[in-house]
Amino acid sequence: MGSGYSQELVINLKGVGEKTSKLFEKCGVRTVGDLLSYYPRAYDGFLAPVRACDAISGQVNAVKLTIIGSIVKRRVRNLSIIAFEAADETGRIKMTYFNAPYLASSLKSGTTHIFRGLVQKKGSFLTMDQPKMYSIEEYSSLIGKLLPRYPLVKGLTNNAVMKAMEQAFLGAEASKEYIPSDILDRLGLIGLSEAVRGIHFPANEKMLEDARRRLAYNEFLLFVLRLRLLKKNSEELSNSFPMLETSETRRLLEVLPYKLTSAQLQAWEDILHDISGPSVMNRLIQGDVGSGKTILAFMALLTAAANGYQAALMAPTEVLAAQHFESFKELIDKYDIKTLKPVLLTGALSAKDKREAQRLISLGEVNCIIGTNALIQDKVDYKNLALVVTDEQHRFGVRQREALAGKGFNTHVLAMSATPIPRTLAIILYGDLHISIINELPGGRLPIKNCVVGTDYRPKAYKFIKDQVEAGRQAYVICPMIEEGELDGVCNVTDYTEILRQNLPESIRIEMLHGKMKPREKDEIMEAFARKDIDVLVSTTVIEVGINVPNATVMMIENAERYGLSQLHQLRGRVGRGKHQSYCIFLNTSEGEDAKKRLDIMNKSNDGFKIAEEDLRQRGPGDLFGVRQSGDLNFRVGDIYHDSDLVKESAMDADRILSEDPDLSLPQYRVLKETLATKSANFIDFATL
Ligand code: ADP
Ligand code: MG
């Protein structure tokens, strides 16, 4: 978009008032440019109506039915309920509406409508709750359309976003193309303007896929270019913070209750080799969930401190940062480690505590700073910062390192990631880093027992959770959504917490956790769970990375079919971390064959690398936004598995462009260079999940 227009505030769009613009702001949308890059999270496809006998439980269907029998109206407390049956010659479905008195007049026995909504099997009946009702003419005009479903906040409706978006497009000039046309032609990619429009208002599935691929390619190319430029700048950097191995780490290895695995020891040697060597460290430790990366981070931080430097540990969520801080304090107390003085610095702190932490940092009274991204974004006045460890957030790695480099810090960087991505992609996406792989789990762990089940298994699952809790264990239940409403047929944390409270004995303490809670609330919940003051934690995927509560033995994942395999593997990795037998229940709410086949892989394997390879093999066309890829390297539109061909193409293109024009000074790369300088928001912000 012309940069002037994209800087225009959304409040200046026709139909967007003060209230809506405030709501938009909550979603991070302030300008028209922000709005145009506020992509839908899913699409509603209006398919031709099916017959009652073809309606599938667990799916959204449109069914053409005639109302039969009487329309029953009831009141339960302050809820008014309308119930009736509708049928065609092949079968019937029970309909229920809540608090919809306005419907009462249009509902007449004998009239025919299209009912569109989630079909569910209750007992031997098919049911639909709150289906949308259309006249036959109305619906036929919708068939084939894809309506965008935007991420929403309370008060902001999907309709309001669509209206604002339409207005935004009315005034929009063509987006400035910044990818050379020979590349677009070669890869069969559509133009940028067309892609931006297509991602919001696709005329059909083909257009949506074209738009998505084009935008995915943008993300990959920009990403790889940034990597290459960064690598070029850091390769020649000499080691300004040389470090020697300290007796403290050697002593720690002797007193720990376990021996490091040989893969851990190898990775530790790699780290020591780097930080004592001639150039700055840029290393990635890639190890499956539970392979024991944290202790390596601890030893690296300890080494920096013992060498008289400061070091920082960055985690993707405040929850994880707080957990690291607690576990470090424990290690320090238990093993009487005097050199390492940690401090926690996150948004969850009060202003006063934050100031105090910052004071200690600037005075050099602490030497191990644990926090989130804010550690490099905010004004933190470090004293001799020599090492930055990033845990489970390699996808921020590039940006962070750019930020660090921009501040003149040529620190050592140690990234730790549990996403075992296939080697062919790792070479590209981690191309700037040396890699140590931990391909071995600590001994003595019992392999997690898995099962993939349908919705009718829920009561059994609840009973199982109850038994485990009564045996002293804890459980996680994962739902894709935070509150009701965004997508049909998808569980949400808020309602699910209530459902579980009703289905489990009162003695079982159930709480919820999600990204929209205040940082301090999140901390409190996580701490309470770690203390075992909570038995069952109902959460979004905000817990997918790094959380370590070894007493938790059950992971139940609702709507498991909605996640990528690697992400499911991360979630599953929250259990099986202690000495007790652990279990993972994948609840498949779809009846599709593909979902079943994919989930079967989870059932059969606990090996992250194998699963990642399978993910690459299985991801077929047509998944679109249905499945969100795992935490690491999470592009907004692109999916490294689904679009692996584009990842590879973009890497070749980046190399070609840079060999022709190393600092992008040719006129044909002017817009590309500008875009590279401004588009730093390549990734979904994890904290809002
Ligand atoms: P991740 O690699 O997923 O970050 P963690 O570092 O959180 O895994 O380690 C998981 C658990 O395994 C922790 O409780 C940790 O104390 C323990 N652990 C780490 N290394 C070993 C080892 N070599 N032997 C036994 N337990 C270990
Ligand atoms: Mg970890």
XYZ file of C-alpha atoms and ligand atoms in Angstrom:
717
model
C 0.000 0.000 0.000
C 1.157 3.529 -0.482
C 2.866 4.291 2.763
C 0.806 7.445 3.398
C -2.453 5.570 3.235
C -1.271 2.636 5.280
C -0.267 5.037 8.063
C -3.817 6.426 8.163
C -5.576 5.591 11.419
C -8.419 3.085 11.260
C -10.647 5.522 13.107
C -10.660 7.608 9.928
C -12.278 4.792 7.973
C -15.971 5.211 7.283
C -18.038 3.354 9.834
C -15.258 2.914 12.370
C -16.027 4.877 15.494
C -14.245 5.517 18.722
C -15.470 2.306 20.287
C -14.491 0.023 17.421
C -11.124 1.657 17.027
C -10.424 1.050 20.723
C -11.279 -2.615 20.210
C -9.047 -2.751 17.174
C -6.258 -1.286 19.219
C -6.570 -4.223 21.591
C -5.825 -6.445 18.609
C -2.761 -4.415 17.743
C -4.519 -2.678 14.858
C -4.047 1.076 14.802
C -3.450 1.982 11.197
C -4.939 0.900 7.904
C -1.679 -0.902 7.221
C -2.118 -2.852 10.456
C -5.668 -3.670 9.476
C -4.722 -4.996 6.052
C -2.218 -7.303 7.656
C -4.744 -8.499 10.227
C -5.337 -11.807 8.526
C -8.289 -14.125 9.101
C -7.608 -17.121 11.267
C -10.010 -19.282 9.330
C -12.623 -19.181 6.603
C -16.189 -20.248 6.539
C -16.938 -22.181 3.410
C -20.562 -22.197 2.298
C -21.019 -25.578 0.725
C -24.145 -26.840 -0.965
C -26.620 -28.144 1.623
C -26.463 -31.834 2.434
C -29.222 -34.285 3.307
C -29.888 -35.138 6.924
C -28.373 -38.577 6.487
C -25.136 -37.040 5.187
C -24.715 -34.572 8.047
C -21.568 -35.440 9.954
C -21.276 -35.115 13.687
C -18.451 -32.800 14.679
C -18.617 -30.801 11.457
C -20.313 -27.637 10.377
C -22.931 -28.571 7.813
C -25.715 -26.824 5.983
C -28.796 -29.003 5.866
C -32.039 -28.317 4.011
C -34.845 -29.350 6.346
C -38.509 -28.837 7.000
C -39.709 -28.089 10.503
C -41.899 -30.912 11.760
C -44.084 -31.236 14.812
C -44.489 -28.544 17.398
C -42.146 -25.814 18.469
C -41.449 -26.106 22.164
C -40.651 -23.014 24.179
C -39.272 -23.293 27.702
C -37.643 -21.136 30.292
C -34.879 -22.385 32.544
C -33.977 -19.709 35.052
C -33.239 -16.695 32.860
C -32.637 -18.743 29.739
C -35.357 -19.056 27.134
C -35.103 -22.161 25.043
C -36.737 -22.978 21.726
C -36.589 -26.558 20.556
C -38.030 -28.411 17.581
C -37.238 -31.070 15.067
C -36.568 -30.624 11.381
C -36.376 -33.364 8.798
C -36.087 -34.396 5.200
C -36.917 -37.777 3.715
C -33.577 -39.209 4.912
C -33.616 -38.280 8.569
C -34.201 -35.688 11.253
C -32.202 -33.346 13.426
C -33.081 -31.778 16.786
C -32.662 -28.015 16.824
C -32.182 -25.869 19.912
C -31.976 -22.096 20.229
C -31.177 -20.151 23.370
C -32.405 -16.645 24.091
C -33.642 -16.118 20.579
C -37.240 -14.930 21.022
C -36.988 -13.019 17.735
C -36.997 -16.373 15.961
C -40.295 -17.475 17.410
C -42.367 -15.760 14.705
C -40.456 -17.159 11.715
C -40.464 -20.713 12.980
C -43.515 -22.510 11.683
C -44.148 -26.175 11.347
C -44.068 -27.175 7.701
C -41.707 -24.431 6.526
C -38.383 -25.317 4.890
C -35.069 -23.629 5.636
C -31.358 -24.132 5.376
C -29.887 -24.701 8.826
C -26.153 -24.194 9.031
C -24.137 -24.995 12.122
C -22.253 -27.575 14.077
C -23.819 -31.006 13.942
C -23.457 -33.105 17.063
C -24.487 -36.561 18.005
C -26.240 -36.717 21.373
C -27.272 -40.228 22.248
C -28.869 -41.626 19.120
C -29.921 -38.185 17.821
C -28.228 -35.674 15.621
C -28.543 -32.162 17.025
C -27.711 -28.614 16.070
C -27.464 -25.837 18.664
C -28.047 -22.299 17.473
C -27.704 -23.065 13.759
C -27.931 -20.064 11.444
C -31.180 -20.118 9.477
C -31.368 -19.068 5.843
C -34.098 -19.023 3.238
C -33.326 -21.215 0.271
C -32.722 -18.204 -2.012
C -30.541 -16.499 0.551
C -28.375 -19.523 0.962
C -27.976 -20.291 -2.718
C -26.416 -16.870 -3.205
C -23.793 -17.755 -0.595
C -22.771 -21.132 -1.949
C -19.112 -21.333 -2.927
C -18.196 -18.220 -0.938
C -15.500 -18.149 1.685
C -16.142 -15.745 4.508
C -13.147 -14.659 6.566
C -13.207 -15.340 10.296
C -11.006 -12.892 12.106
C -9.388 -13.210 15.493
C -11.656 -11.214 17.791
C -11.754 -9.661 21.190
C -14.858 -9.269 23.316
C -17.081 -6.605 21.788
C -15.530 -6.769 18.355
C -17.642 -8.703 15.888
C -16.480 -10.462 12.787
C -18.860 -8.278 10.828
C -17.279 -5.103 12.134
C -13.844 -6.276 11.039
C -15.147 -7.219 7.603
C -16.830 -3.833 7.149
C -13.695 -1.953 8.161
C -11.647 -4.139 5.864
C -13.924 -3.410 2.921
C -13.569 0.296 3.608
C -9.812 -0.067 3.808
C -9.715 -1.705 0.401
C -11.877 1.018 -1.113
C -9.217 3.603 -0.420
C -6.202 1.430 -0.937
C -3.755 2.074 -3.699
C -1.973 -0.876 -5.201
C 0.600 -2.408 -2.864
C 4.125 -1.773 -3.968
C 5.473 -4.938 -5.491
C 8.893 -5.761 -4.185
C 9.603 -9.182 -5.534
C 11.189 -9.244 -8.982
C 8.752 -10.396 -11.626
C 11.003 -13.151 -12.904
C 10.728 -14.824 -9.497
C 6.958 -14.427 -9.425
C 6.690 -15.882 -12.895
C 8.955 -18.789 -12.168
C 7.041 -19.781 -9.041
C 3.623 -18.925 -10.405
C 2.989 -16.437 -7.607
C 0.345 -13.726 -7.848
C 0.969 -10.001 -7.315
C 1.096 -8.472 -3.871
C -2.072 -6.366 -4.107
C -4.047 -9.288 -5.375
C -2.659 -11.463 -2.593
C -3.554 -9.011 0.153
C -7.095 -8.772 -1.154
C -7.261 -12.516 -1.677
C -6.281 -13.364 1.870
C -9.211 -11.287 3.174
C -11.860 -11.802 0.538
C -11.023 -14.861 -1.522
C -13.531 -15.536 -4.278
C -12.856 -19.239 -3.976
C -10.431 -21.730 -2.509
C -8.028 -21.495 -5.382
C -7.672 -17.768 -4.897
C -7.174 -18.205 -1.185
C -4.408 -20.697 -1.732
C -2.769 -18.428 -4.312
C -2.910 -15.505 -1.913
C -1.604 -17.557 0.948
C 1.305 -18.918 -1.049
C 2.304 -15.506 -2.254
C 2.279 -14.054 1.271
C 4.082 -17.107 2.577
C 6.802 -16.605 0.034
C 7.167 -12.982 1.184
C 7.671 -14.121 4.731
C 10.229 -16.745 3.823
C 12.212 -14.514 1.500
C 12.362 -11.684 4.017
C 13.280 -14.128 6.744
C 16.088 -15.749 4.788
C 17.417 -12.390 3.627
C 17.561 -11.184 7.202
C 19.373 -14.332 8.235
C 21.912 -13.957 5.473
C 22.566 -10.307 6.213
C 22.890 -11.011 9.891
C 25.243 -13.874 9.283
C 27.408 -11.742 7.062
C 27.682 -9.185 9.837
C 28.393 -11.597 12.631
C 30.695 -14.050 10.933
C 33.724 -11.857 11.176
C 33.013 -10.824 14.739
C 35.759 -11.762 17.082
C 35.091 -12.962 20.583
C 35.009 -9.902 22.830
C 33.963 -11.972 25.819
C 36.329 -14.905 26.051
C 35.447 -17.308 28.844
C 37.145 -20.145 30.607
C 35.471 -23.195 32.077
C 34.977 -22.742 35.800
C 35.320 -25.112 38.693
C 31.726 -24.307 39.639
C 30.260 -26.082 36.640
C 32.561 -29.042 37.161
C 31.470 -29.250 40.778
C 27.819 -28.938 39.763
C 28.164 -31.893 37.422
C 29.436 -33.953 40.305
C 26.703 -33.066 42.767
C 23.687 -33.217 40.434
C 21.486 -36.213 41.221
C 21.871 -37.425 37.631
C 24.619 -37.790 35.065
C 24.341 -35.723 31.906
C 23.579 -37.837 28.870
C 26.383 -38.114 26.368
C 24.450 -35.862 23.970
C 24.162 -33.217 26.710
C 27.879 -33.514 27.420
C 28.701 -33.103 23.744
C 26.543 -29.988 23.505
C 28.229 -28.610 26.617
C 31.629 -29.173 25.044
C 30.470 -27.352 21.906
C 29.416 -24.395 24.025
C 32.687 -24.270 25.946
C 34.603 -24.519 22.725
C 32.693 -21.557 21.258
C 32.867 -19.189 24.188
C 36.569 -19.761 24.694
C 37.345 -19.608 20.985
C 38.319 -16.772 18.668
C 34.863 -15.742 17.403
C 31.542 -14.957 18.969
C 29.203 -17.886 19.633
C 26.058 -18.352 17.566
C 24.822 -21.759 18.528
C 21.528 -23.571 18.490
C 20.893 -26.469 20.803
C 18.206 -28.550 19.211
C 16.903 -31.221 21.486
C 13.629 -33.016 21.763
C 11.231 -32.019 24.542
C 12.490 -33.257 27.865
C 16.017 -33.855 26.645
C 17.381 -31.584 29.380
C 18.323 -28.291 27.776
C 17.711 -26.115 30.817
C 20.652 -27.427 32.781
C 22.924 -26.522 29.853
C 21.552 -22.995 29.871
C 22.181 -22.822 33.579
C 25.772 -23.927 33.186
C 26.391 -21.448 30.374
C 24.987 -18.600 32.456
C 27.015 -19.715 35.424
C 30.169 -19.774 33.329
C 29.566 -16.232 32.109
C 29.006 -15.063 35.679
C 32.117 -16.807 36.941
C 34.087 -15.058 34.224
C 32.893 -11.724 35.541
C 30.227 -10.987 32.952
C 26.487 -10.520 32.913
C 24.303 -12.940 31.005
C 20.606 -13.030 30.130
C 18.073 -15.790 29.594
C 15.084 -14.956 27.430
C 11.925 -17.018 27.320
C 8.953 -16.610 24.978
C 6.395 -16.256 27.751
C 6.391 -14.683 31.166
C 5.159 -17.942 32.564
C 8.241 -19.738 31.344
C 10.583 -16.956 32.428
C 9.172 -17.090 35.950
C 9.528 -20.844 35.999
C 13.177 -20.663 34.976
C 13.827 -18.085 37.650
C 12.312 -20.300 40.330
C 14.162 -23.399 39.206
C 17.457 -21.505 39.041
C 16.975 -20.221 42.568
C 16.351 -23.777 43.655
C 19.538 -25.031 42.016
C 21.514 -22.178 43.560
C 20.213 -22.910 47.059
C 20.477 -26.634 46.798
C 24.010 -26.717 45.475
C 25.238 -23.647 47.272
C 26.254 -21.756 44.166
C 27.633 -18.375 45.156
C 28.659 -16.916 41.815
C 25.301 -16.737 40.088
C 22.971 -13.925 41.158
C 19.738 -14.108 39.197
C 17.022 -11.513 38.839
C 13.640 -11.737 37.114
C 12.587 -8.909 34.834
C 9.176 -9.272 33.178
C 6.065 -7.236 32.584
C 4.417 -9.066 35.458
C 6.536 -7.162 37.977
C 5.191 -4.053 39.643
C 6.732 -0.789 38.500
C 8.639 -0.625 41.750
C 10.083 -4.131 41.451
C 10.964 -3.452 37.857
C 12.898 -0.345 38.819
C 14.690 -2.248 41.509
C 15.631 -5.032 39.107
C 16.896 -2.481 36.630
C 18.924 -0.789 39.320
C 20.580 -4.039 40.333
C 21.353 -4.798 36.707
C 22.909 -1.445 35.964
C 25.010 -1.588 39.110
C 26.179 -5.049 38.192
C 24.855 -6.458 41.470
C 23.129 -9.250 39.599
C 24.688 -11.202 36.773
C 21.939 -13.446 35.455
C 18.903 -11.654 34.092
C 15.879 -13.784 33.307
C 12.915 -12.444 31.382
C 11.065 -12.160 28.113
C 11.815 -10.273 24.934
C 11.537 -7.071 26.902
C 15.089 -7.750 28.013
C 16.344 -6.379 24.758
C 13.447 -4.214 23.696
C 13.169 -2.153 26.839
C 15.821 0.146 28.050
C 17.844 -2.137 30.215
C 21.210 -0.792 31.164
C 23.460 -3.845 31.169
C 26.872 -4.003 32.591
C 29.124 -6.123 30.475
C 26.465 -8.343 28.904
C 28.383 -11.210 27.358
C 25.867 -13.964 26.694
C 22.232 -14.180 25.713
C 20.484 -17.512 25.962
C 17.110 -17.785 24.293
C 14.925 -20.650 25.377
C 12.277 -22.069 23.067
C 12.047 -18.983 21.001
C 14.351 -19.361 18.151
C 11.824 -17.751 15.898
C 12.605 -14.511 17.657
C 16.260 -15.247 17.320
C 16.817 -13.184 14.228
C 15.030 -10.152 15.507
C 16.711 -10.379 18.856
C 20.099 -10.636 17.377
C 19.388 -7.733 15.108
C 18.304 -5.766 18.145
C 21.379 -6.804 20.089
C 23.664 -5.988 17.208
C 21.862 -2.660 16.817
C 22.708 -1.830 20.399
C 26.323 -2.596 19.802
C 26.267 -5.779 21.854
C 28.307 -8.481 20.212
C 27.293 -11.017 22.763
C 27.458 -14.739 22.492
C 24.100 -16.194 21.538
C 22.886 -19.604 22.587
C 19.461 -20.520 21.233
C 17.633 -23.542 22.568
C 14.816 -25.098 20.638
C 12.724 -28.188 21.015
C 11.344 -28.113 17.514
C 13.049 -30.918 15.718
C 12.626 -29.675 12.188
C 13.797 -31.814 9.299
C 17.383 -31.346 8.320
C 16.737 -30.002 4.842
C 14.742 -27.138 6.332
C 16.998 -26.648 9.345
C 19.941 -25.866 7.099
C 17.970 -23.001 5.615
C 16.044 -21.719 8.584
C 18.886 -22.015 11.067
C 21.467 -21.258 8.422
C 23.159 -18.641 10.540
C 23.779 -20.891 13.516
C 25.997 -23.773 14.464
C 23.847 -26.620 15.653
C 24.255 -29.107 18.473
C 21.670 -31.830 18.523
C 20.577 -33.623 21.670
C 19.106 -36.781 20.280
C 18.900 -38.714 23.497
C 16.488 -38.556 26.411
C 17.679 -38.963 29.989
C 17.505 -42.589 30.981
C 14.965 -44.066 33.341
C 11.923 -42.352 31.888
C 8.821 -44.326 31.066
C 7.622 -43.690 27.528
C 4.356 -41.767 27.408
C 1.292 -43.873 26.653
C -0.853 -42.368 23.931
C -4.384 -42.746 22.720
C -6.368 -41.108 19.958
C -10.085 -41.087 20.741
C -13.372 -39.595 19.603
C -15.762 -37.340 21.506
C -17.668 -40.244 23.027
C -14.548 -41.041 25.019
C -14.801 -37.803 27.007
C -16.526 -39.296 30.073
C -13.862 -41.983 30.256
C -11.136 -39.383 29.938
C -12.627 -37.373 32.811
C -12.753 -40.500 34.923
C -9.143 -41.206 34.050
C -8.109 -37.697 35.068
C -10.024 -38.134 38.303
C -8.197 -41.373 39.072
C -4.817 -39.864 38.332
C -5.517 -36.830 40.498
C -6.683 -39.061 43.310
C -3.413 -40.952 42.966
C -1.631 -37.645 43.578
C -0.885 -36.626 39.999
C -1.907 -33.582 37.952
C -3.348 -33.054 34.491
C -3.412 -30.565 31.633
C -6.357 -30.118 29.314
C -5.717 -28.092 26.168
C -8.375 -26.222 24.186
C -7.742 -24.201 21.038
C -9.856 -21.165 22.000
C -10.063 -18.834 24.949
C -13.760 -17.992 24.889
C -16.844 -19.080 23.103
C -17.741 -17.964 19.672
C -14.861 -17.631 17.317
C -15.101 -20.984 15.615
C -17.901 -23.504 15.732
C -17.234 -26.886 17.200
C -14.028 -25.849 18.828
C -13.541 -26.109 22.577
C -12.712 -23.045 24.593
C -10.867 -22.785 27.869
C -13.517 -20.739 29.658
C -16.441 -23.084 29.116
C -14.347 -26.198 29.393
C -13.192 -25.232 32.859
C -16.843 -25.097 33.901
C -17.635 -28.384 32.196
C -14.807 -30.103 34.020
C -15.843 -28.593 37.328
C -19.272 -30.103 36.786
C -17.903 -33.471 35.751
C -15.227 -33.919 38.376
C -15.620 -34.101 42.157
C -15.458 -30.802 44.028
C -12.272 -31.822 45.764
C -10.422 -31.574 42.468
C -9.124 -28.076 41.931
C -9.467 -26.899 38.346
C -8.221 -23.582 37.008
C -7.645 -22.043 33.615
C -4.757 -20.333 31.925
C -4.565 -18.373 28.683
C -2.683 -15.607 26.971
C -5.241 -12.904 27.549
C -4.933 -13.107 31.311
C -2.861 -10.505 33.093
C 0.791 -11.504 33.412
C 0.538 -11.658 37.160
C -2.542 -13.859 37.053
C -0.757 -16.211 34.702
C 2.214 -16.396 37.032
C 0.004 -17.091 40.002
C -1.806 -19.895 38.227
C 1.398 -21.485 36.987
C 3.025 -21.232 40.379
C -0.024 -22.729 42.027
C 0.047 -25.575 39.539
C 3.743 -26.152 40.191
C 3.027 -26.132 43.963
C 0.253 -28.635 43.368
C -2.417 -26.249 44.615
C -4.156 -26.862 41.314
C -4.861 -30.379 40.073
C -6.145 -29.791 36.587
C -5.040 -26.920 34.404
C -7.248 -26.051 31.441
C -5.122 -24.035 29.079
C -4.523 -22.813 25.569
C -1.279 -23.686 23.882
C 0.360 -20.958 25.949
C 1.855 -23.791 27.987
C 3.224 -25.557 24.964
C 6.760 -24.439 25.451
C 9.076 -25.290 28.226
C 6.806 -25.726 31.215
C 8.223 -28.346 33.534
C 5.943 -29.813 36.179
C 7.148 -33.400 36.524
C 4.180 -34.406 38.671
C 1.759 -33.802 35.797
C 1.039 -37.109 34.102
C -2.013 -36.510 31.929
C -2.169 -34.361 28.833
C -5.576 -34.242 27.231
C -5.745 -32.312 23.963
C -9.188 -31.312 22.750
C -9.658 -30.766 19.017
C -6.302 -32.406 18.518
C -6.913 -32.500 14.769
C -6.473 -28.741 14.658
C -2.793 -28.772 15.497
C 0.307 -29.596 13.549
C 2.057 -32.785 14.573
C 5.113 -30.990 15.849
C 2.943 -28.801 18.000
C 1.135 -31.813 19.413
C 4.514 -33.262 20.191
C 5.459 -30.110 22.108
C 2.232 -30.237 24.063
C 2.694 -33.894 24.850
C 6.198 -33.044 26.047
C 4.658 -31.324 29.103
C 4.131 -34.774 30.590
C 6.474 -37.716 30.904
C 9.019 -35.504 32.624
C 9.192 -37.332 35.923
C 9.273 -40.808 37.313
C 5.556 -41.568 36.970
C 3.911 -43.179 33.980
C 2.381 -40.440 31.829
C -0.466 -40.409 29.337
C -1.496 -38.309 26.392
C -5.099 -38.306 25.204
C -5.592 -36.864 21.732
C -9.243 -36.053 21.363
C -10.136 -36.079 17.702
C -13.403 -34.204 17.059
C -13.292 -34.619 13.321
C -14.523 -37.649 11.467
C -12.233 -37.071 8.512
C -9.814 -39.770 7.427
C -6.864 -37.382 7.134
C -7.117 -36.260 10.721
C -7.175 -39.821 11.863
C -4.161 -40.738 9.804
C -2.167 -37.796 11.103
C -3.060 -38.405 14.715
C -2.145 -42.029 14.311
C 1.449 -40.929 13.862
C 1.337 -39.355 17.318
C -0.078 -42.554 18.639
C 2.796 -44.592 17.297
C 5.815 -42.423 17.953
C 7.277 -40.368 20.778
C 10.251 -39.298 18.683
C 10.129 -35.621 17.722
C 12.472 -35.881 14.766
C 10.516 -38.757 13.264
C 7.282 -36.876 13.767
C 8.685 -33.785 12.088
C 9.704 -35.800 9.041
C 6.245 -37.352 8.880
C 4.697 -33.926 9.218
C 6.669 -32.844 6.191
C 5.605 -35.888 4.232
C 1.945 -35.841 5.170
C 1.096 -32.218 4.936
C -0.894 -32.139 1.784
C -2.468 -29.274 -0.067
C -5.762 -28.087 1.285
C -4.809 -27.738 4.920
C -4.777 -23.974 4.620
C -5.307 -22.469 7.999
C -6.825 -25.552 9.499
C -3.685 -26.534 11.279
C -1.447 -24.121 13.049
C 2.178 -24.979 13.025
C 4.257 -25.426 16.114
C 5.674 -22.704 18.288
C 9.095 -22.342 16.786
C 9.575 -20.630 13.465
C 5.980 -19.732 13.385
C 5.337 -17.609 10.354
C 2.049 -15.808 10.073
C 0.892 -17.361 6.850
C 3.667 -19.619 5.731
C 3.930 -23.091 7.118
C 7.413 -24.518 6.830
C 6.000 -27.994 6.301
C 3.143 -27.293 3.974
C 5.201 -24.758 2.020
C 8.558 -26.455 2.266
C 9.054 -25.997 -1.483
C 8.733 -22.238 -1.070
C 11.163 -22.249 1.845
C 13.745 -23.873 -0.386
C 12.992 -21.614 -3.340
C 13.184 -18.502 -1.187
C 16.596 -19.536 0.111
C 17.922 -19.931 -3.418
C 16.408 -16.625 -4.451
C 17.892 -14.860 -1.444
C 21.329 -16.180 -2.272
C 20.985 -15.176 -5.888
C 19.786 -11.682 -5.028
C 22.594 -11.152 -2.535
C 25.274 -12.445 -4.850
C 24.091 -10.016 -7.479
C 23.641 -7.137 -5.063
C 25.151 -7.750 -1.607
C 23.611 -4.729 0.076
C 20.486 -4.417 -2.017
C 21.401 -1.102 -3.529
C 20.143 -1.744 -7.065
C 16.932 0.096 -7.969
C 14.960 -3.117 -8.494
C 15.585 -4.068 -4.851
C 14.796 -0.669 -3.379
C 11.319 -1.584 -2.135
C 12.551 -4.953 -0.963
C 15.231 -3.246 1.071
C 12.736 -0.790 2.544
C 10.391 -3.606 3.420
C 13.191 -5.506 5.046
C 13.957 -2.504 7.177
C 10.380 -2.021 8.335
C 8.741 -5.422 8.453
C 10.073 -6.789 11.641
C 6.808 -8.338 12.711
C 7.393 -11.533 10.829
C 5.956 -13.740 13.480
C 2.850 -14.234 15.488
C 3.243 -12.818 18.925
C 3.136 -15.845 21.096
C 1.947 -14.027 24.187
C -1.517 -13.443 22.748
C -2.408 -17.059 22.113
P 13.776 -29.504 27.923
O 14.903 -30.024 27.085
O 12.440 -29.885 27.378
O 13.917 -28.042 28.204
P 14.281 -29.742 30.742
O 15.608 -29.091 30.690
O 13.163 -28.968 31.316
O 13.876 -30.284 29.311
O 14.468 -31.126 31.525
C 13.390 -31.954 31.832
C 13.634 -32.659 33.133
O 14.707 -33.573 33.006
C 14.013 -31.740 34.267
O 13.246 -32.097 35.383
C 15.500 -31.983 34.465
O 15.885 -31.793 35.790
C 15.660 -33.411 34.059
N 16.975 -33.784 33.494
C 17.777 -33.035 32.711
N 18.880 -33.722 32.347
C 18.778 -34.950 32.914
C 19.588 -36.131 32.909
N 20.752 -36.186 32.239
N 19.150 -37.194 33.606
C 17.977 -37.155 34.270
N 17.156 -36.087 34.320
C 17.554 -34.997 33.652
Mg 12.951 -26.345 28.108
